[in-house]
Structure formats: C-alpha cells, structure tokens
mmCIF file of C-alpha atoms in Angstrom:
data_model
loop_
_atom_site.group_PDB
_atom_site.id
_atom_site.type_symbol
_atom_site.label_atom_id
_atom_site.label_comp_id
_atom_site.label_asym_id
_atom_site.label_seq_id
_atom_site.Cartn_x
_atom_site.Cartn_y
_atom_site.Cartn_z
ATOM 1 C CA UNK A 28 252.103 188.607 142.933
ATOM 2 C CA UNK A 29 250.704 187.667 146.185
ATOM 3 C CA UNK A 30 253.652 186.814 147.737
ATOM 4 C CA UNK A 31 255.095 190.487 146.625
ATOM 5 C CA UNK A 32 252.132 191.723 148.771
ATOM 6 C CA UNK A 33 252.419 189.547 151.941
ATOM 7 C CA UNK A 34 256.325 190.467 151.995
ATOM 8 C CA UNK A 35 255.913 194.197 151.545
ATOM 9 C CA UNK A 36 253.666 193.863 154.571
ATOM 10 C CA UNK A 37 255.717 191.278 156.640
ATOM 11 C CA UNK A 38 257.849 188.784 155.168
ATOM 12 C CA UNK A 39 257.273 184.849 155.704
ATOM 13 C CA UNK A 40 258.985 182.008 154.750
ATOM 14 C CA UNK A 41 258.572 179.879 151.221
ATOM 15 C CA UNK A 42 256.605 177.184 153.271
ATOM 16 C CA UNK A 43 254.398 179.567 155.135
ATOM 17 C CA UNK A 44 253.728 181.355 151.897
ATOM 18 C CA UNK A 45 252.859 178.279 149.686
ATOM 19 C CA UNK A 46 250.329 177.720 152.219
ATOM 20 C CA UNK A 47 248.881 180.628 151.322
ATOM 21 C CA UNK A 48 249.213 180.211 147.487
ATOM 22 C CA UNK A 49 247.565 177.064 147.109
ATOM 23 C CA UNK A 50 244.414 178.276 148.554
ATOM 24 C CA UNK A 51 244.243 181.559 146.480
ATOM 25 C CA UNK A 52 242.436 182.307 143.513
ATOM 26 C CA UNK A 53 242.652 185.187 141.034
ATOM 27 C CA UNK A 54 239.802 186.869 139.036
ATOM 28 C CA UNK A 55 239.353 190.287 137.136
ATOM 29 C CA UNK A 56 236.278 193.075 138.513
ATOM 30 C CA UNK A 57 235.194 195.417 135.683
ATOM 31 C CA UNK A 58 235.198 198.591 136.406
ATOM 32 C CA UNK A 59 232.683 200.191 138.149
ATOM 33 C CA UNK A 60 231.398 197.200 139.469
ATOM 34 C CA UNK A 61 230.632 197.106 143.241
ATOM 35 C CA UNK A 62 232.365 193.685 144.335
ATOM 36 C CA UNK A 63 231.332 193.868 147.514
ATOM 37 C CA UNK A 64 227.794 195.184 148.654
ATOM 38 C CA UNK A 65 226.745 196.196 152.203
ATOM 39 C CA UNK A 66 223.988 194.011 153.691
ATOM 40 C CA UNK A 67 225.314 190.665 151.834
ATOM 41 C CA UNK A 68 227.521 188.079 152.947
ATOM 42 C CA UNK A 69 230.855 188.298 152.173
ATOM 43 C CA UNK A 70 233.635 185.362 153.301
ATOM 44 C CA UNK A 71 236.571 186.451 151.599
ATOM 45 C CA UNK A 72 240.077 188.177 152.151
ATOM 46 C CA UNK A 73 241.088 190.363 148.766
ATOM 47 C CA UNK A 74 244.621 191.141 147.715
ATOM 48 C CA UNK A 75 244.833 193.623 144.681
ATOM 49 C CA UNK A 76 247.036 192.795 142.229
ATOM 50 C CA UNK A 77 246.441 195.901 139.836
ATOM 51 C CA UNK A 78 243.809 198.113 139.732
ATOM 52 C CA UNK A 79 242.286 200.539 141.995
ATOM 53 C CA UNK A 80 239.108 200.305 144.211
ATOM 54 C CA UNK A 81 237.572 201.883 146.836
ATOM 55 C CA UNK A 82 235.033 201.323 149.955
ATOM 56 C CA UNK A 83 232.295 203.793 150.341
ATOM 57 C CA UNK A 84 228.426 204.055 152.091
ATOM 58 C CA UNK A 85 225.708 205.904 151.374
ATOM 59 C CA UNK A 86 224.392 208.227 153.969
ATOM 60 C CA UNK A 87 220.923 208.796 154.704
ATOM 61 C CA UNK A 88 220.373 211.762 152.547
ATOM 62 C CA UNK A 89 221.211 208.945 149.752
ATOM 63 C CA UNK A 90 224.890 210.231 149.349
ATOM 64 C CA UNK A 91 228.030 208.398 148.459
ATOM 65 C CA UNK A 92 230.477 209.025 150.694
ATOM 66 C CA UNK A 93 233.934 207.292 150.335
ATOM 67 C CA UNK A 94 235.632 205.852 153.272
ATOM 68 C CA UNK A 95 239.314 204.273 151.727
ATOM 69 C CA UNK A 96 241.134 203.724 148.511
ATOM 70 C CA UNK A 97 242.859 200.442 147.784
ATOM 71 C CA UNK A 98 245.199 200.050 144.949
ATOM 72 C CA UNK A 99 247.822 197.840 143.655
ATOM 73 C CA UNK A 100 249.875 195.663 145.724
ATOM 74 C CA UNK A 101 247.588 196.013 148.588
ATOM 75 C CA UNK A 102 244.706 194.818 151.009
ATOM 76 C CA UNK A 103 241.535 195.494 151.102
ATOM 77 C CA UNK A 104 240.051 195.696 154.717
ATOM 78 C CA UNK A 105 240.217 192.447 156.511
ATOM 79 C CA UNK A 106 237.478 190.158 156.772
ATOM 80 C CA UNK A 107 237.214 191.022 160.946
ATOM 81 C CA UNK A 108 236.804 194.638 160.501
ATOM 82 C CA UNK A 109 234.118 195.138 156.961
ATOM 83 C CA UNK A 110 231.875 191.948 158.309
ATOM 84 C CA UNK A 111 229.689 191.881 161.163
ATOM 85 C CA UNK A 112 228.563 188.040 161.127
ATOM 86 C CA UNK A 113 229.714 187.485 157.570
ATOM 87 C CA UNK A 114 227.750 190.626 156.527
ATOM 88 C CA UNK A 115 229.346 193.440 154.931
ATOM 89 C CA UNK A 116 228.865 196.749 156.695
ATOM 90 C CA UNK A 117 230.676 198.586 153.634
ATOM 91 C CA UNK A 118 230.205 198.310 149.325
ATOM 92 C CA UNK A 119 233.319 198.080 147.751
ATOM 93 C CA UNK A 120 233.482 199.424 143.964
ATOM 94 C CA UNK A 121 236.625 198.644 141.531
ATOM 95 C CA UNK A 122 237.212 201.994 140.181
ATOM 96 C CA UNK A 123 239.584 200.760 137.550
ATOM 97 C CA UNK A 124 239.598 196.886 136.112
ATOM 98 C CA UNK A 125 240.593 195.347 138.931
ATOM 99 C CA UNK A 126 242.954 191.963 139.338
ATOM 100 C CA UNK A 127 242.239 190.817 142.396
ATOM 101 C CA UNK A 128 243.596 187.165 144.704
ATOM 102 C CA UNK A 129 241.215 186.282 146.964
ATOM 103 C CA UNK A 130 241.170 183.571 149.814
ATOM 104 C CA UNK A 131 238.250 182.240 152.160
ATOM 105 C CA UNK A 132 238.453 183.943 155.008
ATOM 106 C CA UNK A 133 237.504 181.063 157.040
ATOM 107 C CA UNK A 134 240.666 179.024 155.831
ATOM 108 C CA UNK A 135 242.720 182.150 156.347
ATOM 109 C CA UNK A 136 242.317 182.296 159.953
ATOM 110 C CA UNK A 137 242.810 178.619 160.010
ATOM 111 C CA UNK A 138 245.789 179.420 158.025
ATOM 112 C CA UNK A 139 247.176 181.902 160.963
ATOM 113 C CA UNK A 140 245.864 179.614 163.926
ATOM 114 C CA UNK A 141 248.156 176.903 162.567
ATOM 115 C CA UNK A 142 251.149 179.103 161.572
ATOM 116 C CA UNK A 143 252.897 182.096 163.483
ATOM 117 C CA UNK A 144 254.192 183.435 160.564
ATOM 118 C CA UNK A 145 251.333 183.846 158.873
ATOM 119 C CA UNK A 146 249.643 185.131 162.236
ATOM 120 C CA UNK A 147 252.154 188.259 162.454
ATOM 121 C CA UNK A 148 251.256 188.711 158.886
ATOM 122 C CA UNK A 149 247.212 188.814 159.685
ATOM 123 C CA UNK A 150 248.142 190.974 162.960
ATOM 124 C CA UNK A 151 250.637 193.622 161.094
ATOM 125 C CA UNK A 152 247.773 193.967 158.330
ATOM 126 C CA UNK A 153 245.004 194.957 160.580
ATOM 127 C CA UNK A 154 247.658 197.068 162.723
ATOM 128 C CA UNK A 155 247.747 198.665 159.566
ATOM 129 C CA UNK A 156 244.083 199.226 158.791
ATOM 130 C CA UNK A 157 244.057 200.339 162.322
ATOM 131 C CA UNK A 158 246.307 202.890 161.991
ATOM 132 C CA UNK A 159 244.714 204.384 158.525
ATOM 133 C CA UNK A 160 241.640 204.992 159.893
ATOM 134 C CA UNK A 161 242.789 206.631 162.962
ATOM 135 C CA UNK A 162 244.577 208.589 160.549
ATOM 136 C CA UNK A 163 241.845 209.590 158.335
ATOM 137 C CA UNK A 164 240.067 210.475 161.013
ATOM 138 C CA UNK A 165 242.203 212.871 163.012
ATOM 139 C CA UNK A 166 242.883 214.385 159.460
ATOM 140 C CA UNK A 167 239.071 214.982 158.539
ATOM 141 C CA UNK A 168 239.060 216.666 162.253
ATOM 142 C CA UNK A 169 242.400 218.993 162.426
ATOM 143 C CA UNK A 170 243.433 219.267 159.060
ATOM 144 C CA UNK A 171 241.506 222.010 156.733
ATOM 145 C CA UNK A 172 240.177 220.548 153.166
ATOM 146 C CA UNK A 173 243.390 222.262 151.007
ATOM 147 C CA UNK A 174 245.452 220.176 153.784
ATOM 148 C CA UNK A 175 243.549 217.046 153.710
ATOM 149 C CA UNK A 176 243.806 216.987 149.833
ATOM 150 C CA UNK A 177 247.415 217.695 150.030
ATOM 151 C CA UNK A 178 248.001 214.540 152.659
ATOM 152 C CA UNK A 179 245.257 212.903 149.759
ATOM 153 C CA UNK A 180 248.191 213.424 146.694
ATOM 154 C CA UNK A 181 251.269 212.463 148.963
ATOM 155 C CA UNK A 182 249.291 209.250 150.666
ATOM 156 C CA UNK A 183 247.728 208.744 146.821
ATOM 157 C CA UNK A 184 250.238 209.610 144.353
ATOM 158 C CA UNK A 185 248.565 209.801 140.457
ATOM 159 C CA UNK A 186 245.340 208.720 141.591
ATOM 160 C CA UNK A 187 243.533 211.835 141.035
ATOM 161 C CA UNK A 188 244.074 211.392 137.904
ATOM 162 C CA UNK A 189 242.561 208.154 137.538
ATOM 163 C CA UNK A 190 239.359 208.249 139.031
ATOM 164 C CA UNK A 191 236.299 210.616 139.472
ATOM 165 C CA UNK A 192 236.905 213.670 141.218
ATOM 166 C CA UNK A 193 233.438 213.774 142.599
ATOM 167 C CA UNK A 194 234.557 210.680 144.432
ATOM 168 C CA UNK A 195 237.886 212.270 145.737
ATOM 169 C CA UNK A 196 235.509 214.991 147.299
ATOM 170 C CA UNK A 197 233.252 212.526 149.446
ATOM 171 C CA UNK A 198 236.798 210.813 150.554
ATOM 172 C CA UNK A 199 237.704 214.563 151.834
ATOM 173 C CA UNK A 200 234.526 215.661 153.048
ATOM 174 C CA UNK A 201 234.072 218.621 150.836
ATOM 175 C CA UNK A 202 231.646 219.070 147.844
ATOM 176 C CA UNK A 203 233.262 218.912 144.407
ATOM 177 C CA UNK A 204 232.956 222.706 143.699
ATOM 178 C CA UNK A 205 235.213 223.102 146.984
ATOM 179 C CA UNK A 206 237.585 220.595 145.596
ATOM 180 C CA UNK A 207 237.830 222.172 142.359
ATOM 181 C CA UNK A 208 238.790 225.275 143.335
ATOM 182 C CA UNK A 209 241.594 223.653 145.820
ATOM 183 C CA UNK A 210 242.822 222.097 142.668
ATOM 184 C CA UNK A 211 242.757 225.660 141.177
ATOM 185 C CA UNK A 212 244.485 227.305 143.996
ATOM 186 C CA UNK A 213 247.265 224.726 144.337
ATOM 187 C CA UNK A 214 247.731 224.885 140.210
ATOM 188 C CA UNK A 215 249.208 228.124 140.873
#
C-alpha cells in the first residue's frame, strides 16, 4: 500500500523502501474526525491509503474555509510545510473513514539524510505540494468560480459526490448558493 504510494510519486528500490516499511504504522480516522488540529503538536508524515480528507482553517469571522483535498493513494502535506516548530498551522478532517500509514517525521528525515533515494522521494513530494498550491492559487486569482469548479471535477474526479458541498464551496471561494447554481448551469 505504501510502497504503491512512494512509487507513484518516485520509485525506490526494495531496500530503500523496507526502510520505510518497518517504521510505518497503519490506523483507521472516523469520519468527520479532525486528525490533525491547528495549535497542537503534530510529528508525523501521513500516507492515505483509502479515504478522503481534507485541510481547512477557520477565518476570523469563525468560517471554515478549505485549503486542499487528500484522497487515496496520496500525501498529506509534509511535516516541513503544515508545522511551524512541531505545531500545526492547519486542522486536518477525514471526510470519509480514513486508512491512513503514518511515520515519525523525525525518523523520516533521518530516513532521507541517510538514503538518496529516499531523499528524491521527500524532495519530489514537496515539489509537488509546491506546485499545488501555486496552482490553487493562480486559479482562485484568474480563473472565474464556474472555471475553478470545472478545474475542481477534472483535478477531483467523483469527489463531489462524496463529500459536503458546503465544503467544496469554501475550497472555491464562493458561497454554496453560488455553487449550486454552477452545478445547475453546467447540468444543462
């Protein structure tokens, strides 16, 4: 399962990836429950085996907004970029049962100090996290909201039909009137 991830991502060797494996350990997340909470520490890299989850904040008008989705065969957000000094700067909520793999972060980067493979590996997954923000962000500037949820069902395929559309609607930027009627006018 976790080696399926890793090798979708960049492949490594048997020995690199038994490393990995011996150090990892699997649990399930209800649904609904927020895994990981902003303000708390947090040590841990997460691999998703099934399910689907999501990071989100809540803005100062006490609004949940929704930053990314993660689903299965993924990553959540590495360790380096949702921690500032082991603190979480995001929540993270399964939005389905969740079956996650998760590894101490701390041994992780010991793991990719020691071992190029697994280095590349660390690298081309936050090259990756890099490069969906950016993209998120350019899209919530230049693209218009029937756009952005288009880009939203190609980059998301089935998953508005698995969670909340009120939570689709923060991810967007637009209120969940304005997303049902784009769901309306698409329909046609």
């Amino acid at each position: 399962m976790v080696k399926e991830i890793i090798n979708n991502i960049y492949p490594i060797s048997e020995n690199s990836m038994k490393s990995i494996e011996i150090k990892i350990d699997f649990s399930i997340i209800k649904k609904g429950e927020t895994f990981i909470k902003r303000n708390k520490r947090n040590n841990k890299e997460y691999f998703i085996i099934d399910g689907v989850s999501r990071s989100y904040l809540i803005n100062p008008e006490g609004e949940d907004i929704t930053i990314s989705f993660f689903t299965k065969n993924a990553i959540i957000s590495p360790f380096s970029t949702r921690t500032e000094n082991e603190v979480s700067i995001l929540n993270f909520q399964a939005l389905t049962e969740l079956k996650i793999a998760t590894i101490d972060a701390a041994l992780f980067e010991q793991l990719m100090l020691d071992n190029k493979e697994i280095r590349n590996f660390g690298n081309k997954v936050l090259r990756n996290e890099l490069k969906q923000k950016t993209s998120k962000e350019i899209g919530l500037a230049s693209l218009s909201a029937k756009e952005r949820l288009q880009s939203f069902r190609k980059d998301y395929r089935n998953l508005e039909n698995l969670i909340p559309h009120t939570i689709i609607a923060t991810y967007l930027g637009i209120t969940n009137i304005s997303l049902s009627r784009l769901r309306g006018d698409l329909a046609k």
